Amino acid sequence: MNASPVLTAVQDGIGTITLNRPEARNALSKDMRPALAAAVTQMRDDPQVHAVILTGAGGAFCSGGDISAMLDTSRTGLTFRAGMRELHQWFPELVNMEKPVIAAVDGPAFGAGLSLALAADFIVATRRAKFCAVFGRIGLVPDLGALHLLPRIVGLQKAKELVFTARTVEVEEARQLGMVFDIVEDGAALTLAAQALAKRFGDAS
């Protein structure tokens, strides 16, 4: 039996959503997308949840879309468009969630993974974290809200540079740009730091 592509847990008022495809660096597969949508709805509607942590398993946050699915020659432009519509039905719920959302980023947050991280209110990252609007490397326009979220955080001119060059941003630069709220040393510390930040909102109205 295959493990669920998205794991959820609730403890002490903190809801955790974990992208769980470590063998693919948590790339957004066809199966992961509805599971992630369900997890976002669960956290939104659970009255016991006061803050949400979004993270990835196995030393990666999310490497973006599933390239193997993109190479499926049986898919048409309309099929891709339908998939994007499906994503954008639930993604605003994450961006606009009326609870603080913390992205705990270890390893790559590329492409759609960058968009997921930027959807959070705060990004806590390890020294291994890397961010990239990688879309241009494969001839795609940034999706999953990146064209809206990135300029709001880093400014329009810097956002254009990051999108046009599709270069990788190391974690220290990401903090200087205002993308990253805090940096921790390793994966174990990442969980603790995200939880500590989440607990600060436990008594908020």
Short mmCIF file of C-alpha atoms in Angstrom, two decimals:
data_model
loop_
_atom_site.label_atom_id
_atom_site.label_comp_id
_atom_site.label_asym_id
_atom_site.label_seq_id
_atom_site.Cartn_x
_atom_site.Cartn_y
_atom_site.Cartn_z
CA MET A 1 0.00 0.00 0.00
CA ASN A 2 1.43 3.36 -1.03
CA ALA A 3 1.80 6.10 1.56
CA SER A 4 -0.46 9.10 1.23
CA PRO A 5 1.13 11.85 -0.90
CA VAL A 6 0.03 14.43 1.70
CA LEU A 7 0.02 13.87 5.46
CA THR A 8 -1.91 15.91 8.01
CA ALA A 9 -1.67 16.13 11.78
CA VAL A 10 -3.14 18.35 14.48
CA GLN A 11 -1.51 18.78 17.87
CA ASP A 12 -1.76 21.52 20.49
CA GLY A 13 -3.67 23.80 18.14
CA ILE A 14 -1.12 23.48 15.34
CA GLY A 15 -2.07 21.81 12.08
CA THR A 16 0.71 20.37 9.96
CA ILE A 17 0.50 19.59 6.25
CA THR A 18 3.41 17.50 4.95
CA LEU A 19 4.06 16.93 1.25
CA ASN A 20 5.05 13.27 1.21
CA ARG A 21 6.79 12.24 -2.00
CA PRO A 22 10.41 12.36 -0.82
CA GLU A 23 11.55 10.07 -3.64
CA ALA A 24 10.53 12.84 -6.08
CA ARG A 25 11.53 15.74 -3.83
CA ASN A 26 7.82 16.25 -3.19
CA ALA A 27 6.99 17.24 -6.75
CA LEU A 28 3.29 17.97 -7.21
CA SER A 29 1.90 14.81 -8.75
CA LYS A 30 -1.62 14.28 -10.05
CA ASP A 31 -2.49 12.40 -6.86
CA MET A 32 -0.92 14.99 -4.57
CA ARG A 33 -2.99 17.90 -5.85
CA PRO A 34 -6.45 16.80 -4.63
CA ALA A 35 -4.89 15.53 -1.40
CA LEU A 36 -3.31 18.93 -0.82
CA ALA A 37 -6.62 20.65 -1.57
CA ALA A 38 -8.34 18.43 0.99
CA ALA A 39 -5.64 19.15 3.57
CA VAL A 40 -6.00 22.91 3.12
CA THR A 41 -9.79 22.63 3.56
CA GLN A 42 -9.32 20.45 6.64
CA MET A 43 -7.05 22.98 8.31
CA ARG A 44 -9.26 25.90 7.33
CA ASP A 45 -12.37 24.32 8.83
CA ASP A 46 -10.93 22.69 11.96
CA PRO A 47 -11.79 24.92 14.95
CA GLN A 48 -9.00 23.32 16.96
CA VAL A 49 -6.36 24.59 14.53
CA HIS A 50 -5.01 28.07 15.30
CA ALA A 51 -1.96 28.01 13.00
CA VAL A 52 -0.78 25.84 10.11
CA ILE A 53 2.66 24.55 9.19
CA LEU A 54 3.27 23.54 5.56
CA THR A 55 6.37 21.44 5.01
CA GLY A 56 7.90 18.62 2.95
CA ALA A 57 9.28 15.20 3.80
CA GLY A 58 12.77 13.87 3.22
CA GLY A 59 14.89 17.03 3.11
CA ALA A 60 12.97 18.83 0.38
CA PHE A 61 10.06 21.25 0.44
CA CYS A 62 8.72 20.93 -3.11
CA SER A 63 10.65 20.71 -6.36
CA GLY A 64 7.70 21.97 -8.40
CA GLY A 65 5.41 20.25 -10.85
CA ASP A 66 5.84 16.60 -11.74
CA ILE A 67 8.00 16.73 -14.89
CA SER A 68 7.22 13.11 -15.78
CA ALA A 69 3.52 14.03 -16.06
CA MET A 70 4.39 17.05 -18.20
CA LEU A 71 6.17 14.76 -20.66
CA ASP A 72 3.00 12.74 -21.23
CA THR A 73 2.39 13.33 -24.95
CA SER A 74 -1.24 12.21 -24.66
CA ARG A 75 -2.10 15.38 -22.72
CA THR A 76 -3.40 18.34 -24.71
CA GLY A 77 -3.31 22.06 -24.03
CA LEU A 78 -6.88 21.83 -22.79
CA THR A 79 -5.88 19.05 -20.39
CA PHE A 80 -3.11 21.20 -18.94
CA ARG A 81 -5.50 24.14 -18.64
CA ALA A 82 -8.04 22.00 -16.79
CA GLY A 83 -5.32 20.96 -14.37
CA MET A 84 -4.39 24.58 -13.71
CA ARG A 85 -8.05 25.47 -13.12
CA GLU A 86 -8.23 22.70 -10.56
CA LEU A 87 -5.18 24.08 -8.75
CA HIS A 88 -6.53 27.60 -8.68
CA GLN A 89 -9.83 26.48 -7.17
CA TRP A 90 -8.18 25.70 -3.82
CA PHE A 91 -4.92 27.68 -3.87
CA PRO A 92 -6.62 31.00 -2.89
CA GLU A 93 -7.89 29.20 0.22
CA LEU A 94 -4.26 28.71 1.27
CA VAL A 95 -3.21 32.26 0.40
CA ASN A 96 -6.22 33.81 2.17
CA MET A 97 -6.51 31.40 5.08
CA GLU A 98 -7.74 33.18 8.19
CA LYS A 99 -5.10 31.42 10.27
CA PRO A 100 -1.34 32.06 10.20
CA VAL A 101 0.45 29.75 7.77
CA ILE A 102 4.14 28.97 8.19
CA ALA A 103 6.13 27.30 5.41
CA ALA A 104 8.96 25.22 6.88
CA VAL A 105 11.38 24.92 3.97
CA ASP A 106 14.27 22.47 3.82
CA GLY A 107 15.99 21.93 0.49
CA PRO A 108 14.47 23.10 -2.80
CA ALA A 109 11.36 25.23 -3.18
CA PHE A 110 11.30 25.42 -6.97
CA GLY A 111 8.58 26.33 -9.44
CA ALA A 112 5.18 25.55 -7.94
CA GLY A 113 7.05 24.75 -4.72
CA LEU A 114 8.19 28.38 -4.61
CA SER A 115 4.58 29.46 -5.09
CA LEU A 116 3.45 27.22 -2.21
CA ALA A 117 6.11 28.70 0.08
CA LEU A 118 5.22 32.27 -0.90
CA ALA A 119 1.55 31.55 -0.13
CA ALA A 120 2.46 31.24 3.55
CA ASP A 121 2.53 34.20 5.91
CA PHE A 122 6.02 33.28 7.08
CA ILE A 123 8.84 31.16 5.67
CA VAL A 124 11.22 29.49 8.10
CA ALA A 125 14.10 27.82 6.27
CA THR A 126 17.24 25.78 6.82
CA ARG A 127 20.65 26.67 5.42
CA ARG A 128 20.01 24.06 2.70
CA ALA A 129 16.90 25.83 1.44
CA LYS A 130 16.98 27.16 -2.12
CA PHE A 131 14.32 29.09 -4.01
CA CYS A 132 13.83 29.33 -7.76
CA ALA A 133 11.19 30.57 -10.18
CA VAL A 134 12.40 27.81 -12.47
CA PHE A 135 9.57 28.06 -15.00
CA GLY A 136 11.62 29.86 -17.66
CA ARG A 137 14.09 26.99 -17.88
CA ILE A 138 11.37 24.80 -19.39
CA GLY A 139 9.49 27.45 -21.33
CA LEU A 140 6.61 28.00 -18.91
CA VAL A 141 4.95 31.06 -17.43
CA PRO A 142 5.04 31.10 -13.59
CA ASP A 143 1.91 29.50 -12.21
CA LEU A 144 0.13 28.82 -8.93
CA GLY A 145 0.02 32.47 -7.95
CA ALA A 146 3.72 33.23 -8.36
CA LEU A 147 3.13 36.20 -10.67
CA HIS A 148 0.96 37.76 -7.95
CA LEU A 149 2.85 36.73 -4.81
CA LEU A 150 6.49 37.24 -5.76
CA PRO A 151 6.28 40.96 -6.71
CA ARG A 152 4.35 41.70 -3.50
CA ILE A 153 7.24 40.35 -1.44
CA VAL A 154 10.39 41.33 -3.37
CA GLY A 155 9.14 44.20 -5.55
CA LEU A 156 8.29 44.21 -9.23
CA GLN A 157 11.78 44.80 -10.63
CA LYS A 158 13.43 42.06 -8.55
CA ALA A 159 10.56 39.69 -9.31
CA LYS A 160 11.12 40.26 -13.04
CA GLU A 161 14.83 39.51 -12.63
CA LEU A 162 14.15 36.27 -10.74
CA VAL A 163 11.54 35.14 -13.27
CA PHE A 164 13.44 36.15 -16.41
CA THR A 165 16.75 34.60 -15.28
CA ALA A 166 15.21 31.60 -13.45
CA ARG A 167 18.27 31.65 -11.20
CA THR A 168 18.52 29.92 -7.85
CA VAL A 169 18.31 32.11 -4.75
CA GLU A 170 20.27 30.87 -1.73
CA VAL A 171 18.68 31.21 1.68
CA GLU A 172 20.67 34.24 2.89
CA GLU A 173 19.71 36.24 -0.18
CA ALA A 174 16.12 35.08 0.24
CA ARG A 175 16.11 36.55 3.73
CA GLN A 176 17.58 39.83 2.47
CA LEU A 177 14.83 39.99 -0.16
CA GLY A 178 12.16 39.55 2.50
CA MET A 179 11.12 36.08 1.38
CA VAL A 180 12.48 34.22 4.40
CA PHE A 181 11.48 35.20 7.94
CA ASP A 182 14.04 33.10 9.84
CA ILE A 183 16.92 30.70 9.14
CA VAL A 184 17.79 27.66 11.25
CA GLU A 185 20.73 25.28 11.02
CA ASP A 186 19.18 21.91 10.20
CA GLY A 187 16.02 19.93 9.67
CA ALA A 188 15.41 19.07 13.31
CA ALA A 189 15.66 22.72 14.31
CA LEU A 190 13.31 23.62 11.45
CA THR A 191 10.41 21.72 12.99
CA LEU A 192 11.01 23.26 16.40
CA ALA A 193 11.32 26.78 14.99
CA ALA A 194 8.12 26.47 12.96
CA GLN A 195 6.23 25.09 15.94
CA ALA A 196 7.55 27.83 18.24
CA LEU A 197 6.40 30.49 15.79
CA ALA A 198 3.00 28.79 15.39
CA LYS A 199 2.51 28.66 19.18
CA ARG A 200 2.85 32.43 19.36
CA PHE A 201 -0.51 32.68 17.60
CA GLY A 202 -2.30 30.17 19.84
CA ASP A 203 -4.13 32.81 21.87
CA ALA A 204 -4.76 35.21 19.02
CA SER A 205 -8.34 36.15 18.19
#
